Amino acid sequence: MAPYGLDKDALAPVIEKFKSDPQKFVDFMMKFELNLEKPNPSRSWQSAMTIGVSYFVAGLIPLIPYLLVDNVIIGLYASSLVTIVCLLVFGYIKALFTSPEKALWGAIQTAFVGGIAAAASFGGVWLIGRED
């Protein structure tokens, strides 16, 4: 806080006050350090519906190729391609909001993490399905 003209002596009473009420310190840090506001309790249903619909749509997109082709293997390849493209697009858009100068890297990173998650899921199902 020295760049703002606040030395140790000036901050001592503030620090003591925060020590007496840790919740106030957390609230202060959330607002001024992290720029986070407390969520509005009246928006809980709206948030829940937004998240639920988003998960439903995001889960439905990779299934669409299976509905359009008769061959399951072709559906798998098409679904994989659609999923990778969606992850790249989502990662790029997300990175535009968080760090626009690294948007391409954000797209690649999101697709990579999605690929790792898919491989882990596939491996888990393969291990469970093995007959010894």
PDB file of C-alpha atoms in Angstrom:
ATOM      1  CA  MET A   1       0.000   0.000   0.000  1.00  0.00           C
ATOM      2  CA  ALA A   2       3.090   2.222   0.046  1.00  0.00           C
ATOM      3  CA  PRO A   3       2.442   3.471  -3.516  1.00  0.00           C
ATOM      4  CA  TYR A   4      -0.806   4.944  -2.165  1.00  0.00           C
ATOM      5  CA  GLY A   5       0.923   6.758   0.686  1.00  0.00           C
ATOM      6  CA  LEU A   6      -0.101   4.252   3.338  1.00  0.00           C
ATOM      7  CA  ASP A   7       2.773   3.028   5.469  1.00  0.00           C
ATOM      8  CA  LYS A   8       2.822   0.328   8.133  1.00  0.00           C
ATOM      9  CA  ASP A   9       1.791   2.706  10.911  1.00  0.00           C
ATOM     10  CA  ALA A  10      -1.216   3.981   8.980  1.00  0.00           C
ATOM     11  CA  LEU A  11      -2.395   0.440   8.216  1.00  0.00           C
ATOM     12  CA  ALA A  12      -1.919  -0.990  11.732  1.00  0.00           C
ATOM     13  CA  PRO A  13      -5.381   0.065  13.028  1.00  0.00           C
ATOM     14  CA  VAL A  14      -7.047  -1.251   9.869  1.00  0.00           C
ATOM     15  CA  ILE A  15      -5.271  -4.594  10.207  1.00  0.00           C
ATOM     16  CA  GLU A  16      -6.254  -4.834  13.882  1.00  0.00           C
ATOM     17  CA  LYS A  17      -9.867  -4.117  12.981  1.00  0.00           C
ATOM     18  CA  PHE A  18      -9.823  -6.877  10.356  1.00  0.00           C
ATOM     19  CA  LYS A  19      -8.277  -9.275  12.901  1.00  0.00           C
ATOM     20  CA  SER A  20     -11.211  -8.667  15.227  1.00  0.00           C
ATOM     21  CA  ASP A  21     -13.719  -9.596  12.507  1.00  0.00           C
ATOM     22  CA  PRO A  22     -12.276 -12.095   9.968  1.00  0.00           C
ATOM     23  CA  GLN A  23     -15.520 -12.153   7.967  1.00  0.00           C
ATOM     24  CA  LYS A  24     -15.182  -8.431   7.272  1.00  0.00           C
ATOM     25  CA  PHE A  25     -11.646  -9.090   6.006  1.00  0.00           C
ATOM     26  CA  VAL A  26     -12.937 -11.804   3.663  1.00  0.00           C
ATOM     27  CA  ASP A  27     -15.667  -9.464   2.405  1.00  0.00           C
ATOM     28  CA  PHE A  28     -13.085  -6.699   1.874  1.00  0.00           C
ATOM     29  CA  MET A  29     -10.765  -9.007  -0.074  1.00  0.00           C
ATOM     30  CA  MET A  30     -13.611 -10.384  -2.184  1.00  0.00           C
ATOM     31  CA  LYS A  31     -14.747  -6.899  -3.165  1.00  0.00           C
ATOM     32  CA  PHE A  32     -11.531  -4.926  -3.520  1.00  0.00           C
ATOM     33  CA  GLU A  33      -8.847  -7.523  -4.264  1.00  0.00           C
ATOM     34  CA  LEU A  34     -10.782 -10.057  -6.348  1.00  0.00           C
ATOM     35  CA  ASN A  35     -13.534  -7.743  -7.658  1.00  0.00           C
ATOM     36  CA  LEU A  36     -16.210 -10.264  -6.679  1.00  0.00           C
ATOM     37  CA  GLU A  37     -19.633  -9.319  -5.388  1.00  0.00           C
ATOM     38  CA  LYS A  38     -21.857 -11.458  -3.188  1.00  0.00           C
ATOM     39  CA  PRO A  39     -24.403 -13.247  -5.370  1.00  0.00           C
ATOM     40  CA  ASN A  40     -27.956 -11.992  -5.186  1.00  0.00           C
ATOM     41  CA  PRO A  41     -30.052 -14.725  -3.481  1.00  0.00           C
ATOM     42  CA  SER A  42     -33.092 -13.833  -5.592  1.00  0.00           C
ATOM     43  CA  ARG A  43     -31.175 -14.886  -8.731  1.00  0.00           C
ATOM     44  CA  SER A  44     -30.540 -18.458  -7.560  1.00  0.00           C
ATOM     45  CA  TRP A  45     -33.313 -19.953  -9.716  1.00  0.00           C
ATOM     46  CA  GLN A  46     -32.190 -17.998 -12.771  1.00  0.00           C
ATOM     47  CA  SER A  47     -28.597 -19.130 -12.236  1.00  0.00           C
ATOM     48  CA  ALA A  48     -29.662 -22.743 -11.710  1.00  0.00           C
ATOM     49  CA  MET A  49     -31.767 -22.757 -14.881  1.00  0.00           C
ATOM     50  CA  THR A  50     -29.006 -21.105 -16.912  1.00  0.00           C
ATOM     51  CA  ILE A  51     -26.460 -23.677 -15.759  1.00  0.00           C
ATOM     52  CA  GLY A  52     -28.868 -26.592 -16.235  1.00  0.00           C
ATOM     53  CA  VAL A  53     -29.897 -25.600 -19.760  1.00  0.00           C
ATOM     54  CA  SER A  54     -26.268 -24.918 -20.682  1.00  0.00           C
ATOM     55  CA  TYR A  55     -25.185 -28.372 -19.519  1.00  0.00           C
ATOM     56  CA  PHE A  56     -28.106 -29.972 -21.365  1.00  0.00           C
ATOM     57  CA  VAL A  57     -27.313 -28.209 -24.645  1.00  0.00           C
ATOM     58  CA  ALA A  58     -23.568 -28.783 -24.284  1.00  0.00           C
ATOM     59  CA  GLY A  59     -24.201 -32.478 -23.650  1.00  0.00           C
ATOM     60  CA  LEU A  60     -26.619 -32.749 -26.558  1.00  0.00           C
ATOM     61  CA  ILE A  61     -24.282 -31.284 -29.198  1.00  0.00           C
ATOM     62  CA  PRO A  62     -21.896 -34.297 -29.319  1.00  0.00           C
ATOM     63  CA  LEU A  63     -24.891 -36.650 -29.649  1.00  0.00           C
ATOM     64  CA  ILE A  64     -26.261 -35.002 -32.798  1.00  0.00           C
ATOM     65  CA  PRO A  65     -23.923 -36.883 -35.204  1.00  0.00           C
ATOM     66  CA  TYR A  66     -25.248 -40.202 -33.889  1.00  0.00           C
ATOM     67  CA  LEU A  67     -28.756 -39.110 -34.847  1.00  0.00           C
ATOM     68  CA  LEU A  68     -27.682 -38.217 -38.381  1.00  0.00           C
ATOM     69  CA  VAL A  69     -25.762 -41.360 -39.413  1.00  0.00           C
ATOM     70  CA  ASP A  70     -26.540 -45.076 -39.350  1.00  0.00           C
ATOM     71  CA  ASN A  71     -22.993 -46.289 -38.730  1.00  0.00           C
ATOM     72  CA  VAL A  72     -21.936 -46.001 -35.075  1.00  0.00           C
ATOM     73  CA  ILE A  73     -18.213 -45.741 -35.898  1.00  0.00           C
ATOM     74  CA  ILE A  74     -18.827 -42.851 -38.309  1.00  0.00           C
ATOM     75  CA  GLY A  75     -21.013 -41.275 -35.619  1.00  0.00           C
ATOM     76  CA  LEU A  76     -18.149 -41.629 -33.127  1.00  0.00           C
ATOM     77  CA  TYR A  77     -15.666 -39.931 -35.450  1.00  0.00           C
ATOM     78  CA  ALA A  78     -18.137 -37.175 -36.338  1.00  0.00           C
ATOM     79  CA  SER A  79     -19.027 -36.673 -32.678  1.00  0.00           C
ATOM     80  CA  SER A  80     -15.343 -36.433 -31.760  1.00  0.00           C
ATOM     81  CA  LEU A  81     -14.752 -33.852 -34.476  1.00  0.00           C
ATOM     82  CA  VAL A  82     -17.806 -31.806 -33.468  1.00  0.00           C
ATOM     83  CA  THR A  83     -16.714 -31.917 -29.824  1.00  0.00           C
ATOM     84  CA  ILE A  84     -13.168 -30.766 -30.593  1.00  0.00           C
ATOM     85  CA  VAL A  85     -14.475 -27.904 -32.738  1.00  0.00           C
ATOM     86  CA  CYS A  86     -16.916 -26.866 -29.997  1.00  0.00           C
ATOM     87  CA  LEU A  87     -14.169 -26.965 -27.355  1.00  0.00           C
ATOM     88  CA  LEU A  88     -11.891 -24.856 -29.551  1.00  0.00           C
ATOM     89  CA  VAL A  89     -14.653 -22.298 -30.161  1.00  0.00           C
ATOM     90  CA  PHE A  90     -15.682 -22.222 -26.491  1.00  0.00           C
ATOM     91  CA  GLY A  91     -12.071 -21.902 -25.328  1.00  0.00           C
ATOM     92  CA  TYR A  92     -11.439 -19.072 -27.770  1.00  0.00           C
ATOM     93  CA  ILE A  93     -14.556 -17.154 -26.722  1.00  0.00           C
ATOM     94  CA  LYS A  94     -13.837 -17.720 -23.022  1.00  0.00           C
ATOM     95  CA  ALA A  95     -10.268 -16.464 -23.455  1.00  0.00           C
ATOM     96  CA  LEU A  96     -11.523 -13.338 -25.228  1.00  0.00           C
ATOM     97  CA  PHE A  97     -13.165 -12.362 -21.922  1.00  0.00           C
ATOM     98  CA  THR A  98     -10.312 -13.386 -19.615  1.00  0.00           C
ATOM     99  CA  SER A  99      -7.135 -12.667 -21.603  1.00  0.00           C
ATOM    100  CA  PRO A 100      -7.790 -11.609 -25.210  1.00  0.00           C
ATOM    101  CA  GLU A 101      -4.116 -11.620 -26.168  1.00  0.00           C
ATOM    102  CA  LYS A 102      -3.998 -15.366 -25.424  1.00  0.00           C
ATOM    103  CA  ALA A 103      -7.287 -16.367 -27.087  1.00  0.00           C
ATOM    104  CA  LEU A 104      -5.722 -18.912 -29.449  1.00  0.00           C
ATOM    105  CA  TRP A 105      -3.808 -20.534 -26.587  1.00  0.00           C
ATOM    106  CA  GLY A 106      -7.047 -20.587 -24.543  1.00  0.00           C
ATOM    107  CA  ALA A 107      -8.789 -22.461 -27.363  1.00  0.00           C
ATOM    108  CA  ILE A 108      -6.000 -25.043 -27.592  1.00  0.00           C
ATOM    109  CA  GLN A 109      -5.832 -25.428 -23.816  1.00  0.00           C
ATOM    110  CA  THR A 110      -9.594 -25.993 -23.508  1.00  0.00           C
ATOM    111  CA  ALA A 111      -9.566 -28.599 -26.290  1.00  0.00           C
ATOM    112  CA  PHE A 112      -6.558 -30.315 -24.690  1.00  0.00           C
ATOM    113  CA  VAL A 113      -8.212 -30.505 -21.260  1.00  0.00           C
ATOM    114  CA  GLY A 114     -11.392 -31.813 -22.907  1.00  0.00           C
ATOM    115  CA  GLY A 115      -9.339 -34.474 -24.689  1.00  0.00           C
ATOM    116  CA  ILE A 116      -7.709 -35.533 -21.416  1.00  0.00           C
ATOM    117  CA  ALA A 117     -11.146 -35.744 -19.771  1.00  0.00           C
ATOM    118  CA  ALA A 118     -12.475 -37.849 -22.658  1.00  0.00           C
ATOM    119  CA  ALA A 119      -9.450 -40.162 -22.489  1.00  0.00           C
ATOM    120  CA  ALA A 120      -9.890 -40.570 -18.733  1.00  0.00           C
ATOM    121  CA  SER A 121     -13.588 -41.385 -19.189  1.00  0.00           C
ATOM    122  CA  PHE A 122     -12.828 -43.856 -21.962  1.00  0.00           C
ATOM    123  CA  GLY A 123     -10.117 -45.487 -19.846  1.00  0.00           C
ATOM    124  CA  GLY A 124     -12.424 -45.764 -16.852  1.00  0.00           C
ATOM    125  CA  VAL A 125     -15.184 -47.401 -18.880  1.00  0.00           C
ATOM    126  CA  TRP A 126     -12.644 -49.719 -20.516  1.00  0.00           C
ATOM    127  CA  LEU A 127     -11.318 -50.799 -17.106  1.00  0.00           C
ATOM    128  CA  ILE A 128     -14.803 -51.392 -15.706  1.00  0.00           C
ATOM    129  CA  GLY A 129     -15.903 -53.314 -18.803  1.00  0.00           C
ATOM    130  CA  ARG A 130     -12.925 -55.697 -18.843  1.00  0.00           C
ATOM    131  CA  GLU A 131     -13.720 -59.310 -18.174  1.00  0.00           C
ATOM    132  CA  ASP A 132     -10.929 -61.175 -16.427  1.00  0.00           C
TER     133      ASP A 132
END
